[in-house]
Tab-separated table of C-alpha atoms in Angstrom:
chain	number	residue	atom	x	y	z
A	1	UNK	CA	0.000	0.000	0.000
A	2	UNK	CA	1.142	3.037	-1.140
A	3	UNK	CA	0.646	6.562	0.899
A	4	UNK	CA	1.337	10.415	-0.131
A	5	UNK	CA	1.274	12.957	2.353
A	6	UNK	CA	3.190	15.965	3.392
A	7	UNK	CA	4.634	14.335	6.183
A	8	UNK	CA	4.642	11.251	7.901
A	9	UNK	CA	5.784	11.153	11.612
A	10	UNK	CA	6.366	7.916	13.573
A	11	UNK	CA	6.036	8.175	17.063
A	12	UNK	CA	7.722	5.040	18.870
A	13	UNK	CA	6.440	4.405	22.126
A	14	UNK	CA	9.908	3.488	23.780
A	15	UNK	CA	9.814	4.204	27.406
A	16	UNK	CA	10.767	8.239	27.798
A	17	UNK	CA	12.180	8.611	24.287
A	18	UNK	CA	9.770	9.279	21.458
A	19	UNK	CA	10.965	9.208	18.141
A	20	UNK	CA	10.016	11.386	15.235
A	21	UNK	CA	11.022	10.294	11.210
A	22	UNK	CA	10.043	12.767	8.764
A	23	UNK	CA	9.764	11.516	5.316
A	24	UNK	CA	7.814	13.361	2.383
A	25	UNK	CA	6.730	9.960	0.518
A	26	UNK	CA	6.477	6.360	2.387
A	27	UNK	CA	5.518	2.574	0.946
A	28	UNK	CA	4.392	-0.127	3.912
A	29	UNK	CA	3.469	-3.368	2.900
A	30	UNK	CA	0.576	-3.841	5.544
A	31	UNK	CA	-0.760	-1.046	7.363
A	32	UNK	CA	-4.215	-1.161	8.863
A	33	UNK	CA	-6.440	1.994	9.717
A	34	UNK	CA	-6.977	2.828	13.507
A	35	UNK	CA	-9.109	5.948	12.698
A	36	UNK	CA	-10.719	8.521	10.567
A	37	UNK	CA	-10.345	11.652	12.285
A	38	UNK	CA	-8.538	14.782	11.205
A	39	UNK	CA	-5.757	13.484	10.826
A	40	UNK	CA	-5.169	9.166	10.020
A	41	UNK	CA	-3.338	7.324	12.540
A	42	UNK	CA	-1.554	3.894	10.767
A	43	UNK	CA	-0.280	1.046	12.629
A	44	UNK	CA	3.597	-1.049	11.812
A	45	UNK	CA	3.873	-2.673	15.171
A	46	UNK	CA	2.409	-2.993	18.117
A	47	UNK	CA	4.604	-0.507	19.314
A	48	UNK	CA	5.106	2.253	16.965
A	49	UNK	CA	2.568	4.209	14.845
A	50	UNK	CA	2.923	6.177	12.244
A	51	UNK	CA	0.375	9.404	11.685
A	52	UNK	CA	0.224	10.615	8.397
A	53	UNK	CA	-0.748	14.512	8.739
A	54	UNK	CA	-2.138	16.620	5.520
A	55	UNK	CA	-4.798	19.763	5.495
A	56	UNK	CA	-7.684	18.085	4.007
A	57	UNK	CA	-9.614	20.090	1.752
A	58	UNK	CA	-12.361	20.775	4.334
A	59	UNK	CA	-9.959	21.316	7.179
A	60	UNK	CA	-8.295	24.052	4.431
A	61	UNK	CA	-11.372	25.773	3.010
A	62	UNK	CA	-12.747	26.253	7.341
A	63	UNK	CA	-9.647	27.352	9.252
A	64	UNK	CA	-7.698	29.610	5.740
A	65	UNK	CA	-9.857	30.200	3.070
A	66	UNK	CA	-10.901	33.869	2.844
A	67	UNK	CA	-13.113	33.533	0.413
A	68	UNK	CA	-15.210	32.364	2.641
A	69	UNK	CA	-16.762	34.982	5.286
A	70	UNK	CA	-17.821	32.891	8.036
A	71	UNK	CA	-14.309	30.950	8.374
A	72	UNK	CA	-12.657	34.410	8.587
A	73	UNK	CA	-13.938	35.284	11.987
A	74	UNK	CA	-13.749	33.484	15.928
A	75	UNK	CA	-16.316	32.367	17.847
A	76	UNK	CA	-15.157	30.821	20.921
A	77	UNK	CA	-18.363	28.699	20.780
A	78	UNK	CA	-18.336	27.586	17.264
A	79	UNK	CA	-14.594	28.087	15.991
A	80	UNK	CA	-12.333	24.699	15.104
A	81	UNK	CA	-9.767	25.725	18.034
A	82	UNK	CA	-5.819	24.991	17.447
A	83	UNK	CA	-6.050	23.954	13.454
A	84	UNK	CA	-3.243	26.403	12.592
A	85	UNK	CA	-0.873	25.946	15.829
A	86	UNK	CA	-1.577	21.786	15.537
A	87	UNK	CA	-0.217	22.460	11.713
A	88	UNK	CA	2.885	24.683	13.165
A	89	UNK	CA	3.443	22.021	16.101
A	90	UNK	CA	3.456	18.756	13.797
A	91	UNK	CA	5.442	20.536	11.029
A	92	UNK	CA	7.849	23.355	12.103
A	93	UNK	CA	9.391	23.118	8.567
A	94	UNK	CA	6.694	25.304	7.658
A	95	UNK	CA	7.202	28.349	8.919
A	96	UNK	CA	7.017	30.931	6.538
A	97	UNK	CA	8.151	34.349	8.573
A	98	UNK	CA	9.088	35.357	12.108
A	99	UNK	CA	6.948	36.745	14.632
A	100	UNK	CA	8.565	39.896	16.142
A	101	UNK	CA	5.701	41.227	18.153
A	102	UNK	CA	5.786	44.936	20.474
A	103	UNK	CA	3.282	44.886	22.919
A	104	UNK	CA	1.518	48.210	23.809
A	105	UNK	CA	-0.141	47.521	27.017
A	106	UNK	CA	0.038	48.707	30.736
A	107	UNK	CA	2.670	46.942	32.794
A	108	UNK	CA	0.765	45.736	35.362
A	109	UNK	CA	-2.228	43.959	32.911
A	110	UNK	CA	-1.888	40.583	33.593
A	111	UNK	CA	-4.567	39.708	31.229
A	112	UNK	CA	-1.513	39.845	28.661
A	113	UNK	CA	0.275	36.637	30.591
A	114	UNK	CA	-0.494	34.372	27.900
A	115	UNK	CA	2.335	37.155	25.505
A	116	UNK	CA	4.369	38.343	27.908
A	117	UNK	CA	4.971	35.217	30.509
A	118	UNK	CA	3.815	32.292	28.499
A	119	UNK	CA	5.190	30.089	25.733
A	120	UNK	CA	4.928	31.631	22.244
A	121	UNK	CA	4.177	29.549	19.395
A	122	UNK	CA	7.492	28.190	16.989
A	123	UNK	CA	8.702	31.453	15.186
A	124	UNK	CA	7.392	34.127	17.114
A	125	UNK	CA	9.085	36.171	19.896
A	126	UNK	CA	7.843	38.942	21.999
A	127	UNK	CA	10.628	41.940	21.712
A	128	UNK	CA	9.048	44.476	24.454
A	129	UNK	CA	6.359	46.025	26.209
A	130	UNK	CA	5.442	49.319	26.672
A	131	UNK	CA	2.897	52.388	27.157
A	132	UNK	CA	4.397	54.727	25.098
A	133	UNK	CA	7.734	54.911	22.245
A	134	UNK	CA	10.094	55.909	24.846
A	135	UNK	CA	9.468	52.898	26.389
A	136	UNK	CA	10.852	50.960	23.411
A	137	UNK	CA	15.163	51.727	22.663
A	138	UNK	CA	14.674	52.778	19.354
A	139	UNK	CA	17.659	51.401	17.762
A	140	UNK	CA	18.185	47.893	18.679
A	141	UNK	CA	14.349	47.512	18.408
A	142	UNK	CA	14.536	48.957	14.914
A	143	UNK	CA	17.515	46.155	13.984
A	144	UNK	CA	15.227	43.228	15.431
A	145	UNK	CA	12.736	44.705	12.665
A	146	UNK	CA	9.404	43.946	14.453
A	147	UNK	CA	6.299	43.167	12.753
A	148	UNK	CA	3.729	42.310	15.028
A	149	UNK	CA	2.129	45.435	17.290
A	150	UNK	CA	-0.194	44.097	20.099
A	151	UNK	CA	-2.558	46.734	21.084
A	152	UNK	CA	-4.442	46.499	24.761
A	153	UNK	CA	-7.419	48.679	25.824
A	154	UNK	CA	-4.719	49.046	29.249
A	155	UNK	CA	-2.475	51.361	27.185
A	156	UNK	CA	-3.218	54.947	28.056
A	157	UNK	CA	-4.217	57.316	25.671
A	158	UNK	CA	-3.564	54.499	23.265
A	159	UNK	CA	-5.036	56.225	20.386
A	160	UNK	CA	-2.080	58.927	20.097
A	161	UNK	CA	0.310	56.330	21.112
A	162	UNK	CA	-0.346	54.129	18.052
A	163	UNK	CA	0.196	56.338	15.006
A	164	UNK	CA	3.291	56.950	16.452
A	165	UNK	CA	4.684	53.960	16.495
A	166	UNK	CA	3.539	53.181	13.062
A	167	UNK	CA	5.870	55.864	12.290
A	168	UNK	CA	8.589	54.844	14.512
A	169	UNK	CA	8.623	50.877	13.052
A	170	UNK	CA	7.791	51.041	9.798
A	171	UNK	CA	8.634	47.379	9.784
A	172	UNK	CA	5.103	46.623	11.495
A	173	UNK	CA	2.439	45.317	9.375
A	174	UNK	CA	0.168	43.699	11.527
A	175	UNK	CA	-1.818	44.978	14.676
A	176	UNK	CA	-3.669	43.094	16.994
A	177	UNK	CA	-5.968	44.957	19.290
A	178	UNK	CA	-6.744	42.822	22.346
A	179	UNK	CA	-11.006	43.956	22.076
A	180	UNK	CA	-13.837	43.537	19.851
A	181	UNK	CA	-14.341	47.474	19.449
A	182	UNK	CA	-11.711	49.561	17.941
A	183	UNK	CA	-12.888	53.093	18.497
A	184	UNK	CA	-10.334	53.573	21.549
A	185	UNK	CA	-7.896	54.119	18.744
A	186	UNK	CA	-9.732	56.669	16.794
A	187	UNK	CA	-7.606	59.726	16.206
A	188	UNK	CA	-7.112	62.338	13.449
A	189	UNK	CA	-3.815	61.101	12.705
A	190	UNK	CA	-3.909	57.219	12.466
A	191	UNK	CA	-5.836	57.334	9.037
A	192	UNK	CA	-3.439	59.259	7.539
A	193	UNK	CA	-0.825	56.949	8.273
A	194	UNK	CA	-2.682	53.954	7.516
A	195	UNK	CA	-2.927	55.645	3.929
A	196	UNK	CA	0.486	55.167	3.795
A	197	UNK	CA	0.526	51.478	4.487
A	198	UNK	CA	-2.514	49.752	2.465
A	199	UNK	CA	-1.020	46.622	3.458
A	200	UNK	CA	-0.820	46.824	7.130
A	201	UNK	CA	-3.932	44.428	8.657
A	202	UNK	CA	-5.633	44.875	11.571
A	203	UNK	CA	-7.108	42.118	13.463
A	204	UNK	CA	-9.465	42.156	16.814
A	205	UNK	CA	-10.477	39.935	19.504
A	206	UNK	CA	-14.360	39.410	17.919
A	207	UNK	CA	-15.957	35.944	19.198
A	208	UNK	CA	-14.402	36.291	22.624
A	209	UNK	CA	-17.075	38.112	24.519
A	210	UNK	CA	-19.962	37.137	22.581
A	211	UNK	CA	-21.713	34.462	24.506
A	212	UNK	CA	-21.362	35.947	27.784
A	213	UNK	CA	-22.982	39.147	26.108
A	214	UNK	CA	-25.799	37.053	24.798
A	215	UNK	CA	-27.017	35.753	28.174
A	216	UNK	CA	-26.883	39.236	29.157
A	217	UNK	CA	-29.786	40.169	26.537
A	218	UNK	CA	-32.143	37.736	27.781
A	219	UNK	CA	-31.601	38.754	31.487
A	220	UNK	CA	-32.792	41.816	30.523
A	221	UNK	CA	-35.565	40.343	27.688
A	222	UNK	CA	-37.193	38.130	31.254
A	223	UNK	CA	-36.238	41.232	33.481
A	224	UNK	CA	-38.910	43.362	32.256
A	225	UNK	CA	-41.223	40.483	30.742
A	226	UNK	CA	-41.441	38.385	34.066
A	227	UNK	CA	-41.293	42.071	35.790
A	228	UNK	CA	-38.794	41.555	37.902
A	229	UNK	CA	-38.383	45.105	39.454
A	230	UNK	CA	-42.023	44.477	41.176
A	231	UNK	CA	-41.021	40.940	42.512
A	232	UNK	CA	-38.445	42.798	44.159
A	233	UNK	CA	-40.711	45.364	45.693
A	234	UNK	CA	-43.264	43.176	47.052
A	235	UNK	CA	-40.469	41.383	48.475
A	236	UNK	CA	-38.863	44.114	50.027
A	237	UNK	CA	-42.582	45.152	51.043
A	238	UNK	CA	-43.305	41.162	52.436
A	239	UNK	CA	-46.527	41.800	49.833
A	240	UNK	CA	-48.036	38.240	48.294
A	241	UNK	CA	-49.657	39.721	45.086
A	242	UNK	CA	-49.854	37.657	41.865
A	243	UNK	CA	-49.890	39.427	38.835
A	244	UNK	CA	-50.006	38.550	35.095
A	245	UNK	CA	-46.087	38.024	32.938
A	246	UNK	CA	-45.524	37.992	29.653
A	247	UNK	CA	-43.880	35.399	27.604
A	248	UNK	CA	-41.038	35.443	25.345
A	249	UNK	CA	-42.122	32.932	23.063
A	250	UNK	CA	-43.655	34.435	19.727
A	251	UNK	CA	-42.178	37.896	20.359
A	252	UNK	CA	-40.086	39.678	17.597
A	253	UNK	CA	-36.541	40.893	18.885
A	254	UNK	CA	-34.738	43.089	16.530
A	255	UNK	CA	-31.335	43.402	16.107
A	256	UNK	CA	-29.087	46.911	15.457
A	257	UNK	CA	-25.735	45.722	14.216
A	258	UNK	CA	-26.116	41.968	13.603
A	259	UNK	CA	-22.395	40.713	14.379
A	260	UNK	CA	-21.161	37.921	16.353
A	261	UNK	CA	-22.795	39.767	19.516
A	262	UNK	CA	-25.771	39.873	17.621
A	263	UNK	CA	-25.871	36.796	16.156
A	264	UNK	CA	-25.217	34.806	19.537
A	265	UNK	CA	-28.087	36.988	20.968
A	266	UNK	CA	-30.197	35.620	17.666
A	267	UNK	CA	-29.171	32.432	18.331
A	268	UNK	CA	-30.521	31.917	22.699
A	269	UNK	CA	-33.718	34.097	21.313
A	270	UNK	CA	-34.799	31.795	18.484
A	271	UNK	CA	-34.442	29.055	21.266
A	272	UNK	CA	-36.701	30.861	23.455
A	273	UNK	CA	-38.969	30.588	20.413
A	274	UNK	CA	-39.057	34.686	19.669
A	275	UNK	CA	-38.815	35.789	15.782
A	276	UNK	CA	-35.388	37.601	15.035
A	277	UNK	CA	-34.957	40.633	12.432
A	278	UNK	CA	-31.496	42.285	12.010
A	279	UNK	CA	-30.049	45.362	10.789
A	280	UNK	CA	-27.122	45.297	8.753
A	281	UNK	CA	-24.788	46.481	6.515
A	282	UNK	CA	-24.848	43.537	4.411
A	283	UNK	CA	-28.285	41.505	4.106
A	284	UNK	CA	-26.913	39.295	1.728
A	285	UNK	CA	-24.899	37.667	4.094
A	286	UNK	CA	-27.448	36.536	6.102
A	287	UNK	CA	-29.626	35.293	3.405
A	288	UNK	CA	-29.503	31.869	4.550
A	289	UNK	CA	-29.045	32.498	8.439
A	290	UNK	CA	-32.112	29.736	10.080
A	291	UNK	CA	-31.954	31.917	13.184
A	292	UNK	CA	-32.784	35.001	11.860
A	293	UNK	CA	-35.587	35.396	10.028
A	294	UNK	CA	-35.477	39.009	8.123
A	295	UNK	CA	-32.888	40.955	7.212
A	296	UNK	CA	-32.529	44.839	6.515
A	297	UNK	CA	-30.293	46.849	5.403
A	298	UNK	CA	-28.747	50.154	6.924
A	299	UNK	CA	-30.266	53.581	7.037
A	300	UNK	CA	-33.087	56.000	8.278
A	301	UNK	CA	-35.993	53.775	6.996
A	302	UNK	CA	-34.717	50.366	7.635
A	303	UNK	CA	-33.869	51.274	11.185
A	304	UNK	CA	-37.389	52.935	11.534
A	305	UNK	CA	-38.896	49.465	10.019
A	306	UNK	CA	-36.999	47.158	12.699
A	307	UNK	CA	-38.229	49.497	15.566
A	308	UNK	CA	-41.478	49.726	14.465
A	309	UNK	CA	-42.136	45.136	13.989
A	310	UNK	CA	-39.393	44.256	17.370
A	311	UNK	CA	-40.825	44.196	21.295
A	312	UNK	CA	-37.338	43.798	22.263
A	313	UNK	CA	-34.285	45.931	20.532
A	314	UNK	CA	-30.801	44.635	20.665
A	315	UNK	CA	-28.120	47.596	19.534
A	316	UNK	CA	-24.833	45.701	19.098
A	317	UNK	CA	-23.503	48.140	16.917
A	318	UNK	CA	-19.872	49.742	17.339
A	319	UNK	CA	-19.223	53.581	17.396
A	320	UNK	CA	-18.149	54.736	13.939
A	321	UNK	CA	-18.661	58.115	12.340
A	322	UNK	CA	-21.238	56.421	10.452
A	323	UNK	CA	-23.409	54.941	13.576
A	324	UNK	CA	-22.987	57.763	16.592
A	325	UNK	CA	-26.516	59.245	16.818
A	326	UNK	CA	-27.931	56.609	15.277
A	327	UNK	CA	-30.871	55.550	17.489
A	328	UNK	CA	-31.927	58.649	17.457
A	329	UNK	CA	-35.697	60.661	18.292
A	330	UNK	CA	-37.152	59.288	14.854
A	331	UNK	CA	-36.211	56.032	15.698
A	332	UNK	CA	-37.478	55.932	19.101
A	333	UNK	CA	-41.029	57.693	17.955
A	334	UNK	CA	-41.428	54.641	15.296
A	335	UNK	CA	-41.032	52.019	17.971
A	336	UNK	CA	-43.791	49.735	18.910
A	337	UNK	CA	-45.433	50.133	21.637
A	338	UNK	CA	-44.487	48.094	25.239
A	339	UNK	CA	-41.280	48.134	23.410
A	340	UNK	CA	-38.280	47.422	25.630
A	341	UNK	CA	-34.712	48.956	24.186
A	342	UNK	CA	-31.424	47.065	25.263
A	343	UNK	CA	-27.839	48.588	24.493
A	344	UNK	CA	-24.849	46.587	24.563
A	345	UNK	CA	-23.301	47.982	21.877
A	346	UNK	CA	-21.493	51.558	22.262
A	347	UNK	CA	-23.053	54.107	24.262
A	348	UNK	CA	-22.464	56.811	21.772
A	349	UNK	CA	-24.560	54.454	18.869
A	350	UNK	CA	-27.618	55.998	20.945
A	351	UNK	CA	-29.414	59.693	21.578
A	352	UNK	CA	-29.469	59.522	25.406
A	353	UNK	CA	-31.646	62.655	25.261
A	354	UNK	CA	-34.002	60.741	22.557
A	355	UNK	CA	-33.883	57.469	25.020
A	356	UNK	CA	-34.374	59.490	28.287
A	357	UNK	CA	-37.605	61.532	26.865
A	358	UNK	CA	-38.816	57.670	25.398
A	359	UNK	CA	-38.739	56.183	28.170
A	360	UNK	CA	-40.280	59.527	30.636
A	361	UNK	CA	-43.521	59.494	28.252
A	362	UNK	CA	-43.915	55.554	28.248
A	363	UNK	CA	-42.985	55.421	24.568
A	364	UNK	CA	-40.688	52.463	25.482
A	365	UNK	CA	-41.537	50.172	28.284
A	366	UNK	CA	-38.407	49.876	29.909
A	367	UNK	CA	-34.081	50.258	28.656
A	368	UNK	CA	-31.530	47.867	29.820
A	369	UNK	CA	-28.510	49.997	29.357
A	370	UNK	CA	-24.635	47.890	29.667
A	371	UNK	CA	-23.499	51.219	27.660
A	372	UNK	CA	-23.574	54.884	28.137
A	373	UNK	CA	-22.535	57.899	26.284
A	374	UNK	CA	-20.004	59.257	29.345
A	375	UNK	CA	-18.710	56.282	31.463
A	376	UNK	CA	-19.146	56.022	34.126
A	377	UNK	CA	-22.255	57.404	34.286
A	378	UNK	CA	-22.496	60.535	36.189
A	379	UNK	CA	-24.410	60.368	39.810
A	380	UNK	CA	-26.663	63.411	38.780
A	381	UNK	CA	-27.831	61.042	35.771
A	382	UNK	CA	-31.488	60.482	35.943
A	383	UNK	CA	-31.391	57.107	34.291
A	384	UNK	CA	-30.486	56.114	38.116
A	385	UNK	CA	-33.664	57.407	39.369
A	386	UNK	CA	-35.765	55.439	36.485
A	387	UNK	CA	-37.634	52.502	37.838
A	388	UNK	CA	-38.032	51.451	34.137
A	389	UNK	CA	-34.189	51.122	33.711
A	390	UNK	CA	-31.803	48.589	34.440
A	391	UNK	CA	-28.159	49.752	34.349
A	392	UNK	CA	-24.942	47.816	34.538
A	393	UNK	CA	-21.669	49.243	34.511
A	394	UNK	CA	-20.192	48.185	31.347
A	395	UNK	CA	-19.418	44.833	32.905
A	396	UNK	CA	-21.967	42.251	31.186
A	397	UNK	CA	-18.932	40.525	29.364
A	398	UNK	CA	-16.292	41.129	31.987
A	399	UNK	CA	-16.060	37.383	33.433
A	400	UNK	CA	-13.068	36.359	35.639
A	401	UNK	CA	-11.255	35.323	32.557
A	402	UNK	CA	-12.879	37.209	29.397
A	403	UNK	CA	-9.843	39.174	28.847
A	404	UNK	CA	-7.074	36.422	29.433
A	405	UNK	CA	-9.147	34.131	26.950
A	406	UNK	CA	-8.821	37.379	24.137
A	407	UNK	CA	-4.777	36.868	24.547
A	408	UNK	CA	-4.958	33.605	23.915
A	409	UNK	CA	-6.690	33.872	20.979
A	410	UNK	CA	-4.236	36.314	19.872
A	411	UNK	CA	-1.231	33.789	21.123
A	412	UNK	CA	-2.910	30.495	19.931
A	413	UNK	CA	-4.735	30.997	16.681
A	414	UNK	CA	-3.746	34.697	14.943
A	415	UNK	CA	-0.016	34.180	15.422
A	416	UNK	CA	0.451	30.750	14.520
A	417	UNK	CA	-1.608	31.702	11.449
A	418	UNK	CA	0.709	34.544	11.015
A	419	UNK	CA	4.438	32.450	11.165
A	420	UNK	CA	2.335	30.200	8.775
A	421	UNK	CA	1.667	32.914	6.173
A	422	UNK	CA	-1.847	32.367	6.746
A	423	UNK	CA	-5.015	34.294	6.114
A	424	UNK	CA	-5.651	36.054	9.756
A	425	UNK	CA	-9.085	36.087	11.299
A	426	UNK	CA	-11.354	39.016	12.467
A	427	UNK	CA	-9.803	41.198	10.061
A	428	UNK	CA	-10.851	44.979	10.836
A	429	UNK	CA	-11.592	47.391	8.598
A	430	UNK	CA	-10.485	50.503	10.308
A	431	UNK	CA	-11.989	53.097	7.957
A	432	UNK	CA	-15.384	51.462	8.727
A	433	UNK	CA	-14.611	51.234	12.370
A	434	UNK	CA	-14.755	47.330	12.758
């Protein structure tokens, strides 16, 4: 029996020593089949096997073909975890470039272990860390030529901090930001020099926080449909009054900005049995989505449209030039009525003013807000004071662990990807904002 494959590697089971023999093309005369998994295990002896490892065509087109939209993003939940450092791991040989990686982060984040304290994948090699580009010695960092920048929300004033040292290591072309939302690094000057360098790519941690995000909405979907602030008050109050709830099932939640946040939301509310219609830039994408069950596109009328059909209204949307203001009076005046509006997004997506007046005259129901406008939110707000609002401070995706987990995405499947010469995932668009 004859066998092709990139690589075959025999593993002999000899006490502490394992062997490993490399060989591009192999003949056996009798091998028999232990498995079919991703990769084919094949028996000699009973004391040696011999694993034949090649990307199959499926394992290819899922983890690196960027044709393909949905294989170019993570999903913690969903995403084929360790296909490109399992590749780099069972065949060093092909490593196409070095990893030389700055990381601009706060000293004393130790959500940035997994870079700065663990073990880096074959190829790649963490130079130095630092808040600012005095923190980096200019010249011997310039001779190690790095070409990774890892950005963390940690670093202050990170958004002047960046551009220049895009213009300091012109060797850099890729940046990892360590969060799903990129507007921390919104300044006048980092367009301009990413005009200057069409090929730099920028990458973010999208999929991490999604689920955790997702359990959040339907807290706040069975907060105000079970009415939980009234349970609370006859408790306090040691009142036994029954009182009529309202079910999820066969409610319509709409969707502002239907990402990964808003497609893991999608996906718990179709369980609960609710109808799901989205907002976003591209409908065609989700033409053949089974948890979502209409799609619009942007703009004034489709946003009105959404508002006007959803009980419950999901914004997910990041802050961009294009969405600040968006939920704005017109929207709010279109929605239907008993209608109950949820931000998760980006404070800024929404009016505050247009949201505050909403809620006052009973337009909306009740707001269950994760996000504000000015964080935190000031004591004088009156949102506090609104028994029809349920506020969180920015912490419905902050588990013990949510930020740790984003570095290891960024250690475990971007970089090996990376030394590969691999397609990235969550590429950013940073003209568009995400």
């Amino acid at each position: 029996m004859t066998i092709s494959t990139s690589a075959f590697i025999a593993i002999a089971r000899t006490g502490r020593s394992i062997a490993k023999t490399v060989s591009p093309r192999a003949t056996f005369p009798s091998i028999s089949l232990l498995s079919h998994h991703d990769d084919d295990l094949y028996r000699l002896s009973s004391n040696t096997v011999f694993r034949a490892y090649t990307v199959s065509p499926r394992l290819a087109k899922k983890a690196w073909d960027p044709s393909l939209d949905q294989y170019k993003y993570w999903n913690r939940e969903d995403s084929k975890k360790g296909e490109a450092s399992y590749v780099l791991d069972m065949s060093p040989e092909s490593i196409q470039k070095e990893a030389r990686i700055l990381c601009l982060a706060a000293e004393n984040d130790d959500a940035n272990n997994p870079l700065t304290k663990g073990v880096l994948p074959f190829g790649a090699k963490l130079l130095k860390s630092g808040v600012a580009p005095d923190d980096f010695d200019h010249a011997s960092i310039k001779e190690q030529r790095p070409n990774v920048l890892f950005v963390s929300p940690s670093c202050p004033h990170a958004r002047h901090q960046l551009p220049k040292m895009l213009r300091l290591f012109p060797s850099i072309d890729w940046i990892h930001v360590r969060s799903a939302g990129i507007d921390f690094l919104e300044s006048e000057e980092l367009p301009v020099v990413l005009t200057a360098r069409p090929n730099l790519v920028v990458t973010n941690a999208k999929g991490q926080f999604s689920s955790s995000l997702a359990e959040y909405v339907m807290m706040a979907c069975a907060y105000f449909a079970k009415d939980i602030p009234r349970l609370l008050r006859q408790k306090g109050a040691k009142v036994w009054h029954d009182f009529d709830i309202t079910e999820l099932r066969g409610k319509t939640m709409g969707i502002v900005g239907y990402g990964d946040i808003g497609r893991a939301a999608a996906k718990l509310a179709s369980v609960y049995g609710m109808r799901v219609v989205a907002l976003r830039r591209n409908p065609a994408k989700s033409e053949f989505d089974p948890i979502c069950d209409e799609v619009y596109g942007t703009g004034k009328d489709a946003l009105q449209k959404l508002m006007s059909v959803s009980d419950y209204v999901v914004c997910s949307a990041p802050s961009t030039v294009e969405t600040r203001g968006m939920v704005n009076a017109d929207a709010f005046k279109a929605s239907k009525a008993d209608q109950v509006f949820i931000n998760l997004g980006r404070g800024p997506v929404v009016d505050e003013n247009a949201l505050l007046e909403s809620l006052k005259n009973k337009t909306l129901r009740g707001a269950a807000l994760d996000v504000f406008a000015t964080e935190p939110l000031p004591p004088d707000h009156e949102f506090w004071d609104m028994d029809n609002v349920l506020i969180s401070p920015h912490n419905m995706d902050k588990t013990a662990t949510f930020m740790h987990e984003a570095t290891e995405f960024f250690v475990n499947e971007n970089l090996p990807r990376f030394v590969l010469g691999d397609a990235l995932l969550n590429p950013v668009d940073p003209s568009l904002g995400y």
